[in-house]
PDB file of C-alpha atoms in Angstrom:
ATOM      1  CA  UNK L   1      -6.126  11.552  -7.412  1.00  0.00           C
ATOM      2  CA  UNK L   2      -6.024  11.430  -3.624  1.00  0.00           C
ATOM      3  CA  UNK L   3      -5.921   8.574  -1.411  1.00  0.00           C
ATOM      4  CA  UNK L   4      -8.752   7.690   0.769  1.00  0.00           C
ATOM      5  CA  UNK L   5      -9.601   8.571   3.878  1.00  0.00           C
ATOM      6  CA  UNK L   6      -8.003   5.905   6.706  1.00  0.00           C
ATOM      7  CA  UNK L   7     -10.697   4.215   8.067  1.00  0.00           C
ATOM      8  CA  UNK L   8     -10.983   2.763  11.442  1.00  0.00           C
ATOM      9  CA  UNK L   9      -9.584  -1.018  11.802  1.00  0.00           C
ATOM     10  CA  UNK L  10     -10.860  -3.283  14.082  1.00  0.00           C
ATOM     11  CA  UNK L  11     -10.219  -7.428  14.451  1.00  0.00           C
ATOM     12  CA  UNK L  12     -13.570  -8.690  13.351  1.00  0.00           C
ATOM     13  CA  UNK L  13     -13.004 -12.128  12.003  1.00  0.00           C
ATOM     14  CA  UNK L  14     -15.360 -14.792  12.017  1.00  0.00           C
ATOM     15  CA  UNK L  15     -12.506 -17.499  13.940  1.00  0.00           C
ATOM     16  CA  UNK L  16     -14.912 -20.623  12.559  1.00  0.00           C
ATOM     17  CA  UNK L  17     -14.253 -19.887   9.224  1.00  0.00           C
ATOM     18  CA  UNK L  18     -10.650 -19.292   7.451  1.00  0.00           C
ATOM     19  CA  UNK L  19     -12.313 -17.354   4.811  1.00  0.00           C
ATOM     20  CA  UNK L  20     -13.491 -13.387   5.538  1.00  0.00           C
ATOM     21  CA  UNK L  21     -16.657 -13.838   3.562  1.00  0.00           C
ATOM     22  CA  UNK L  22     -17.583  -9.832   4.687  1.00  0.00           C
ATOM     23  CA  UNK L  23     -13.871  -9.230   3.342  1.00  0.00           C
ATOM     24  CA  UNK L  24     -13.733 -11.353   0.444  1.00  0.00           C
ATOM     25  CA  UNK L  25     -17.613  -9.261  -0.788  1.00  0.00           C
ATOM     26  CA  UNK L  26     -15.903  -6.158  -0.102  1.00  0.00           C
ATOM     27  CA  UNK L  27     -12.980  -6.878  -2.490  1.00  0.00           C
ATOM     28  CA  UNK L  28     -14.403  -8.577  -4.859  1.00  0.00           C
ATOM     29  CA  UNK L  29     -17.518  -5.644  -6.112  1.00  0.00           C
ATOM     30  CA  UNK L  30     -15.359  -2.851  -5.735  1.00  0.00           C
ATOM     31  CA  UNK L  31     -13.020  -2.291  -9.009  1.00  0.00           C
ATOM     32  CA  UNK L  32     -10.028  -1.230  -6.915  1.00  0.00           C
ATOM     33  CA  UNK L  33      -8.297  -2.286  -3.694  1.00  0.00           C
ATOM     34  CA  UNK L  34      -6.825   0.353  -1.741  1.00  0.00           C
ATOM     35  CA  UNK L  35      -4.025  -0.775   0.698  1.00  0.00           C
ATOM     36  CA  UNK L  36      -1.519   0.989   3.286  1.00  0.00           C
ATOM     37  CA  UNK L  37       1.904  -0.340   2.940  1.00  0.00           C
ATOM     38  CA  UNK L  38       3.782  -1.638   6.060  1.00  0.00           C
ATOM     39  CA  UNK L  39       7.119  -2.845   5.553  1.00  0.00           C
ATOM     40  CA  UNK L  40       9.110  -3.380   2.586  1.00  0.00           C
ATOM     41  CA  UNK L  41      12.549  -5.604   2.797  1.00  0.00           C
ATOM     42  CA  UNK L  42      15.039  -5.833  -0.093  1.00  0.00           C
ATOM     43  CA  UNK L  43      17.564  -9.070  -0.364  1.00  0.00           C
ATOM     44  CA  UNK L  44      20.561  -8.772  -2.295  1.00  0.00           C
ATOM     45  CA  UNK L  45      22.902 -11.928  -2.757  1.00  0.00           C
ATOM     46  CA  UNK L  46      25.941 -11.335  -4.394  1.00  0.00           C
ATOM     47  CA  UNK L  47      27.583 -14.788  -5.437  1.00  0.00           C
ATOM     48  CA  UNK L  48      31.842 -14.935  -5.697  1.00  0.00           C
ATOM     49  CA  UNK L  49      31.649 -16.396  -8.804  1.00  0.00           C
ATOM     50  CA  UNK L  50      33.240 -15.380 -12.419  1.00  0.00           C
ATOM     51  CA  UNK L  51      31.583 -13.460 -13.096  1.00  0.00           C
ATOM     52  CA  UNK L  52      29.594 -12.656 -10.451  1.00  0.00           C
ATOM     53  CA  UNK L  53      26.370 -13.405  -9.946  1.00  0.00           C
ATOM     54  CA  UNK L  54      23.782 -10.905  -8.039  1.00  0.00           C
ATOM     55  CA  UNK L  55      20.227 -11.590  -7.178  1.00  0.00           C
ATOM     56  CA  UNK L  56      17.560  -9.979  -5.724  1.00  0.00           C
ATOM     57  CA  UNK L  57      14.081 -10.253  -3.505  1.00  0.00           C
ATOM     58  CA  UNK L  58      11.714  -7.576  -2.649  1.00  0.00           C
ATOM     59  CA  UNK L  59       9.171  -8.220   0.176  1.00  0.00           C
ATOM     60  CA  UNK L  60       6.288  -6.221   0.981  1.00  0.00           C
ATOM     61  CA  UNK L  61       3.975  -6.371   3.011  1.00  0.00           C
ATOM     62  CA  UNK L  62       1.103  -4.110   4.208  1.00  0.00           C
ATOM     63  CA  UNK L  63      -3.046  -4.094   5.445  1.00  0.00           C
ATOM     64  CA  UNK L  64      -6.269  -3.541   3.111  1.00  0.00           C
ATOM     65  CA  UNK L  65      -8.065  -0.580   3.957  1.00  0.00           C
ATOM     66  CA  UNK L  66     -10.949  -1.754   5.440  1.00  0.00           C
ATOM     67  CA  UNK L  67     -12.925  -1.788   8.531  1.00  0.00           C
ATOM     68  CA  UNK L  68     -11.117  -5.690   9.185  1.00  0.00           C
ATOM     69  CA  UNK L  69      -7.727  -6.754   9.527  1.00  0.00           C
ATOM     70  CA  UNK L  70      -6.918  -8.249   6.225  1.00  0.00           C
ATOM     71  CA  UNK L  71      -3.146  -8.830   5.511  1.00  0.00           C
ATOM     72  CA  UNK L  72      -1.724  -8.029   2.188  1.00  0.00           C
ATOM     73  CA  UNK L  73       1.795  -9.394   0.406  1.00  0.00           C
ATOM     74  CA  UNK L  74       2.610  -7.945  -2.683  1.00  0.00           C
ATOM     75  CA  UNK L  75       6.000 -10.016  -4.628  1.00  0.00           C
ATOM     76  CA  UNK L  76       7.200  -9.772  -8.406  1.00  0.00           C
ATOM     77  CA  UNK L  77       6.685 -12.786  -9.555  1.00  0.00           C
ATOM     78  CA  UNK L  78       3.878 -12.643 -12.438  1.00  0.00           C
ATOM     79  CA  UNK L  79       5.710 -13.819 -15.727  1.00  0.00           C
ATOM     80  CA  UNK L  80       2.406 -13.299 -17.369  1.00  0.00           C
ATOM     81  CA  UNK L  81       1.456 -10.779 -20.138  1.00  0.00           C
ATOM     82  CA  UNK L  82      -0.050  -7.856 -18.157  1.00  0.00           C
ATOM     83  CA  UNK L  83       0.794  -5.872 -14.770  1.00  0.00           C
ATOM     84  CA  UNK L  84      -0.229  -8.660 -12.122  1.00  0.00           C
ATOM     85  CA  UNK L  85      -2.829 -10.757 -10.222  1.00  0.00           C
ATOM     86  CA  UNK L  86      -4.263 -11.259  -7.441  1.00  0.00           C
ATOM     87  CA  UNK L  87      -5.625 -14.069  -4.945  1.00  0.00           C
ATOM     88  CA  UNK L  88      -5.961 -14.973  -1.480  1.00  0.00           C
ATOM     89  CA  UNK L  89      -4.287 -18.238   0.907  1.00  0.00           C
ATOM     90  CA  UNK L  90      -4.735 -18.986   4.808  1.00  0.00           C
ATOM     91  CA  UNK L  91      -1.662 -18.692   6.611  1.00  0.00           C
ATOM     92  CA  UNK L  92      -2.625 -21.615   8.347  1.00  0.00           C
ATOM     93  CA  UNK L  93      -0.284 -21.086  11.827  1.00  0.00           C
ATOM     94  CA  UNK L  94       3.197 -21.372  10.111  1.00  0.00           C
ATOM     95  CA  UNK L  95       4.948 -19.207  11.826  1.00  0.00           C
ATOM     96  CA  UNK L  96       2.939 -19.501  15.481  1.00  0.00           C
ATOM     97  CA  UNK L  97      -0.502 -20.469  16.949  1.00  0.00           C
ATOM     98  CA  UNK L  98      -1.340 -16.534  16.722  1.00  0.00           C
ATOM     99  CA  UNK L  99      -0.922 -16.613  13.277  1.00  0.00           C
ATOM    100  CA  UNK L 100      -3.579 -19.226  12.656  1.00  0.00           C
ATOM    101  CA  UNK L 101      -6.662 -18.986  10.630  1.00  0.00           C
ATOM    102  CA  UNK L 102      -5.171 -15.181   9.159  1.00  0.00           C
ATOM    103  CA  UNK L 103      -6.871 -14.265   5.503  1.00  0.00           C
ATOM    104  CA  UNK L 104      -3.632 -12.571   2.994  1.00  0.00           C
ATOM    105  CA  UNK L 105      -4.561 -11.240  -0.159  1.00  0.00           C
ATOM    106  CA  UNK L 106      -2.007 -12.361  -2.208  1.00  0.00           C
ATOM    107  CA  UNK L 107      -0.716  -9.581  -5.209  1.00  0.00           C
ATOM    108  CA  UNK L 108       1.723 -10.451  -7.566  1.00  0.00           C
ATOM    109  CA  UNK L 109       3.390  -8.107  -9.898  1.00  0.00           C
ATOM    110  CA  UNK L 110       5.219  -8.478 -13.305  1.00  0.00           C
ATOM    111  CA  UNK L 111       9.033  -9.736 -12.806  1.00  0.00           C
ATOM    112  CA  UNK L 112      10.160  -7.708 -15.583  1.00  0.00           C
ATOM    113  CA  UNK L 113       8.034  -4.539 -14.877  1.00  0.00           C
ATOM    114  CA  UNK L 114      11.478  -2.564 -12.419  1.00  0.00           C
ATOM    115  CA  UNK L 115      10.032   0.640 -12.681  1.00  0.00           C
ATOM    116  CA  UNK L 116       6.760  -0.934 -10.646  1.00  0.00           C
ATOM    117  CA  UNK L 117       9.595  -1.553  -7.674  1.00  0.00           C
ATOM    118  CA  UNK L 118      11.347   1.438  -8.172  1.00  0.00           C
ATOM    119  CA  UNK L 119       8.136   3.871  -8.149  1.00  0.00           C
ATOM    120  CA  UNK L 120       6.850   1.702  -4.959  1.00  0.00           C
ATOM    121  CA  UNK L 121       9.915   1.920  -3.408  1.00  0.00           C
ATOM    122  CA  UNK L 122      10.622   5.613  -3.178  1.00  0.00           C
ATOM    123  CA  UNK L 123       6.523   6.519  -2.620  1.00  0.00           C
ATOM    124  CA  UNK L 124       7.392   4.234   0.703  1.00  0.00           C
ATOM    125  CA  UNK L 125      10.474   5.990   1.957  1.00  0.00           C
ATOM    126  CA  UNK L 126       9.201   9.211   0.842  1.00  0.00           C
ATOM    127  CA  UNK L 127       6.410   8.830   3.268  1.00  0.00           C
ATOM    128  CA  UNK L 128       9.119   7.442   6.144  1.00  0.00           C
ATOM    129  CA  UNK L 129      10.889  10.412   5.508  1.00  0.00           C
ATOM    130  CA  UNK L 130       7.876  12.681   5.864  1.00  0.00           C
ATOM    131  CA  UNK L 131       7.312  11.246   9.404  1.00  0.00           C
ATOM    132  CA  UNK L 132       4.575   8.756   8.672  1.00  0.00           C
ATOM    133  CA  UNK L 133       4.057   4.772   9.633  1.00  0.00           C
ATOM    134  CA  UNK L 134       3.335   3.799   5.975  1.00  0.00           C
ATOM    135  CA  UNK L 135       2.217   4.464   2.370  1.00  0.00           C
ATOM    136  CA  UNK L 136      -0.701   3.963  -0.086  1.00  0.00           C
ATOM    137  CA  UNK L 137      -1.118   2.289  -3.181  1.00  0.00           C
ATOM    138  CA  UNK L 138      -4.012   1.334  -4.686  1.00  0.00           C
ATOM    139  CA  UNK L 139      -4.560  -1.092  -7.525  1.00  0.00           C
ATOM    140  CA  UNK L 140      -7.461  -1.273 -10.021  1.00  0.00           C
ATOM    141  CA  UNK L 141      -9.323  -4.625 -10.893  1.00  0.00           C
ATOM    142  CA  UNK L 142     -12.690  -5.335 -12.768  1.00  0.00           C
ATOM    143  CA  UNK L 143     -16.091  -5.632 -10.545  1.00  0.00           C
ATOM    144  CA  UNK L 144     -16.701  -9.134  -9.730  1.00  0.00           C
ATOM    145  CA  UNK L 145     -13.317 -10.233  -9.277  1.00  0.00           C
ATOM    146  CA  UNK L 146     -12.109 -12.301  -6.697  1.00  0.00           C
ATOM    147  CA  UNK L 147     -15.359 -13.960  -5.633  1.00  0.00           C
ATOM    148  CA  UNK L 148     -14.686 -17.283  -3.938  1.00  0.00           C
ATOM    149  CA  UNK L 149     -16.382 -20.386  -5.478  1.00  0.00           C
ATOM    150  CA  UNK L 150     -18.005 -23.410  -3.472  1.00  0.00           C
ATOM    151  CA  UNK L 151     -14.980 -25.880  -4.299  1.00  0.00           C
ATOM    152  CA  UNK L 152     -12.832 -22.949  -3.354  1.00  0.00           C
ATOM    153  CA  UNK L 153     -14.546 -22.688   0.090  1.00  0.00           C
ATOM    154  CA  UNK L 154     -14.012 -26.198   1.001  1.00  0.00           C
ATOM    155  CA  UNK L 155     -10.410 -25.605   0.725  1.00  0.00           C
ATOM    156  CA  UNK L 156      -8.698 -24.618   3.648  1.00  0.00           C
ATOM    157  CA  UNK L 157      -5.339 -22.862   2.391  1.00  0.00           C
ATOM    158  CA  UNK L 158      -5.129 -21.562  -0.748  1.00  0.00           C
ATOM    159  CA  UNK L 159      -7.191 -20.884  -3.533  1.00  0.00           C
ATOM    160  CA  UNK L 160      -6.628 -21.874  -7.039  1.00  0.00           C
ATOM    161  CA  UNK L 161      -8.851 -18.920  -8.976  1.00  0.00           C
ATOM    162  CA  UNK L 162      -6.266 -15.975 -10.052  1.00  0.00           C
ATOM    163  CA  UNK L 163      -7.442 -12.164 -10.907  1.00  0.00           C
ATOM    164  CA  UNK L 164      -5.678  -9.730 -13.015  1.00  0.00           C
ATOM    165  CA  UNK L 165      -4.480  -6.630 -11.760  1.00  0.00           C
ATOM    166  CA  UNK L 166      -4.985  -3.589 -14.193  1.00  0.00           C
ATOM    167  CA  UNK L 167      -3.606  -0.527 -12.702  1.00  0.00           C
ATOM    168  CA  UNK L 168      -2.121   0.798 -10.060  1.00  0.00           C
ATOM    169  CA  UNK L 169      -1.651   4.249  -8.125  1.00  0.00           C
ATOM    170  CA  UNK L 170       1.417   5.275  -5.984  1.00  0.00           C
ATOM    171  CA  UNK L 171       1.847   8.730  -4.140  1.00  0.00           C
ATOM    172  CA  UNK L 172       5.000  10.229  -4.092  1.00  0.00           C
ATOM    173  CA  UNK L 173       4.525  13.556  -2.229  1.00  0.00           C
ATOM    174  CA  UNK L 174       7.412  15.801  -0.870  1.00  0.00           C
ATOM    175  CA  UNK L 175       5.622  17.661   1.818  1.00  0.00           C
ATOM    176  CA  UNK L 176       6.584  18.628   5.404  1.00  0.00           C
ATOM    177  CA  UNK L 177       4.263  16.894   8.226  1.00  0.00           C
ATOM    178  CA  UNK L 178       4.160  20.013  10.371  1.00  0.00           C
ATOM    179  CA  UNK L 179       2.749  22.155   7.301  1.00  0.00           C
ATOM    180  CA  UNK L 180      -0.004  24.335   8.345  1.00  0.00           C
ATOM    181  CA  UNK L 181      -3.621  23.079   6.985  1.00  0.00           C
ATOM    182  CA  UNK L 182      -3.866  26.386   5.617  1.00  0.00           C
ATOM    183  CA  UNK L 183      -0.909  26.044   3.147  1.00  0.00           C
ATOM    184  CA  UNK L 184      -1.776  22.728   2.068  1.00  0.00           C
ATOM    185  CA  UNK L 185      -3.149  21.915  -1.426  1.00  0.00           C
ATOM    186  CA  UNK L 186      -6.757  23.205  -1.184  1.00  0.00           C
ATOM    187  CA  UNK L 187      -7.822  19.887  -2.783  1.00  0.00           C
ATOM    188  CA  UNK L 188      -6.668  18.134   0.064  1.00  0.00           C
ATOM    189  CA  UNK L 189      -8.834  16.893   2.740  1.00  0.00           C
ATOM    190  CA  UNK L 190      -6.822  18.190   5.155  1.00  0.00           C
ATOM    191  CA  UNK L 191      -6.494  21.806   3.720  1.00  0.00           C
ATOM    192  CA  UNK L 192      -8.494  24.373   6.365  1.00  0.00           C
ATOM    193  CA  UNK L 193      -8.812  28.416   6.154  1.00  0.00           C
ATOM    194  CA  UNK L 194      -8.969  28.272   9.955  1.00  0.00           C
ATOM    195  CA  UNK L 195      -6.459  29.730  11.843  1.00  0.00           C
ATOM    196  CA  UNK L 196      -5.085  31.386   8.266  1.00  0.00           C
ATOM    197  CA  UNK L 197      -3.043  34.007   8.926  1.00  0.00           C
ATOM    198  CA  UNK L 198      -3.653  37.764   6.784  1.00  0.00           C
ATOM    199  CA  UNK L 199      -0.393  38.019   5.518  1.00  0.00           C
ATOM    200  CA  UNK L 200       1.817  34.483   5.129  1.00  0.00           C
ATOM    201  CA  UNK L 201       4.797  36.373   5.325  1.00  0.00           C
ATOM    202  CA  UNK L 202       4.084  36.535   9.034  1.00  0.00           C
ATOM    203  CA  UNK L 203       4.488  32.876   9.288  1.00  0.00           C
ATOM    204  CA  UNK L 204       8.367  32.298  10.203  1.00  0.00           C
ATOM    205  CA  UNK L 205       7.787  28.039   8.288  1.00  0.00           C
ATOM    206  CA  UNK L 206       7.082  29.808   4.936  1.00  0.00           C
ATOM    207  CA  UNK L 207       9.841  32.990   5.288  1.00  0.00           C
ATOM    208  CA  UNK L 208      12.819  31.032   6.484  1.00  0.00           C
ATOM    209  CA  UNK L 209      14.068  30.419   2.748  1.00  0.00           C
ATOM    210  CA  UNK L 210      13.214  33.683   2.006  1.00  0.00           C
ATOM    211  CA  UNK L 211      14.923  35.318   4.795  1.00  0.00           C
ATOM    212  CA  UNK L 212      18.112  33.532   3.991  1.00  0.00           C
ATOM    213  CA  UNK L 213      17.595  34.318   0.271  1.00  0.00           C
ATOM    214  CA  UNK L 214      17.744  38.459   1.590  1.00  0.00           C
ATOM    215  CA  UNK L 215      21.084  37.975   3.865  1.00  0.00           C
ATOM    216  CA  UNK L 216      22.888  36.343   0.844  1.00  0.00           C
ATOM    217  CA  UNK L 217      22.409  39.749  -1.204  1.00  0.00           C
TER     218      UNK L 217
END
């Protein structure tokens, strides 16, 4: 399973409303939400204590993919049964006047679920390391979720309505950014014949490890 296409963003909100009705559709008919991750920053606080006492806090933070800016923050702290919910709150111009009026969709993950951080972690810096600005995830909902009720409109900040989360989907994929199209995957979108060469040992990317393979015998 591949991740979709990027798709061109643009800063479309409607400034009289808080809520991105167009957004809020989108989300809530489709039964997954597909998301490029931004930033992720990891807080450990050790304690000098006896014994000592460690704690930690994961922030993420990242941008639907959609043709909208819609913000996304994703925590751990769901102590339901189950993987995670989701929601949505205003920022309201807490941090500056620029900030005003922004739409997050708010995902929360199980507290207890590590291998959730762990696997989201390394798909992150595994795409850093590759050379690119961010990584995609995608979790899986059921249609109709997320629609915003009348009462809910009224309200300004936050919303009180709560979706589950069932699935997710992380990439993890160890694959150099100057690859030729030709040699990648030939499921991937990306993956061309054009420019192919006859014979790939004439192409000095692929026979390097070979090469050195031949001088060690």
């Amino acid at each position: 399973m591949k991740p979709i296409k990027d798709t061109k963003l643009t800063d479309q909100r409607d400034t009289s409303s808080p809520w991105d009705e167009s957004a809020i559709e989108f989300i809530s008919s489709s039964h997954e939400i597909n998301a490029w991750i931004t930033s992720i920053t990891k807080t450990d606080l050790i304690k000098d204590t006896n014994p000592f006492k460690s704690s930690s806090t994961l922030e993420i933070y990242g941008v639907l993919k959609y043709t909208k800016i819609v913000f996304i923050n994703i925590d751990f702290q769901f102590s339901g049964c189950g993987i995670g919910d989701f929601s949505y709150f205003i920022n309201g111009g807490v941090l500056s006047e620029n900030d005003d009026n922004l739409m997050i969709l708010s995902i929360s993950l199980n507290q207890h679920a590590d291998f959730l951080i762990n696997n989201i972690i390394k798909s992150h810096k595994t795409a850093l390391d590759m050379g690119k600005t961010c990584s995609d995830i995608r979790f899986f909902k059921n249609p109709g979720d997320g629609e915003i009720t009348h009462a809910e409109r009224l309200n300004k900040y936050t919303r009180e309505s709560r979706y589950p989360i069932t699935g997710l989907v992380t990439w993890d994929t160890l694959e150099s950014p100057n690859l030729a199209r030709w040699a990648r995957p030939y499921v991937d979108t990306a993956f061309s014949m054009e420019n192919a060469p006859t014979n790939p040992f004439q192409q000095p990317e692929l026979t390097l490890q070979e090469e050195s393979l031949v001088r060690r015998r």
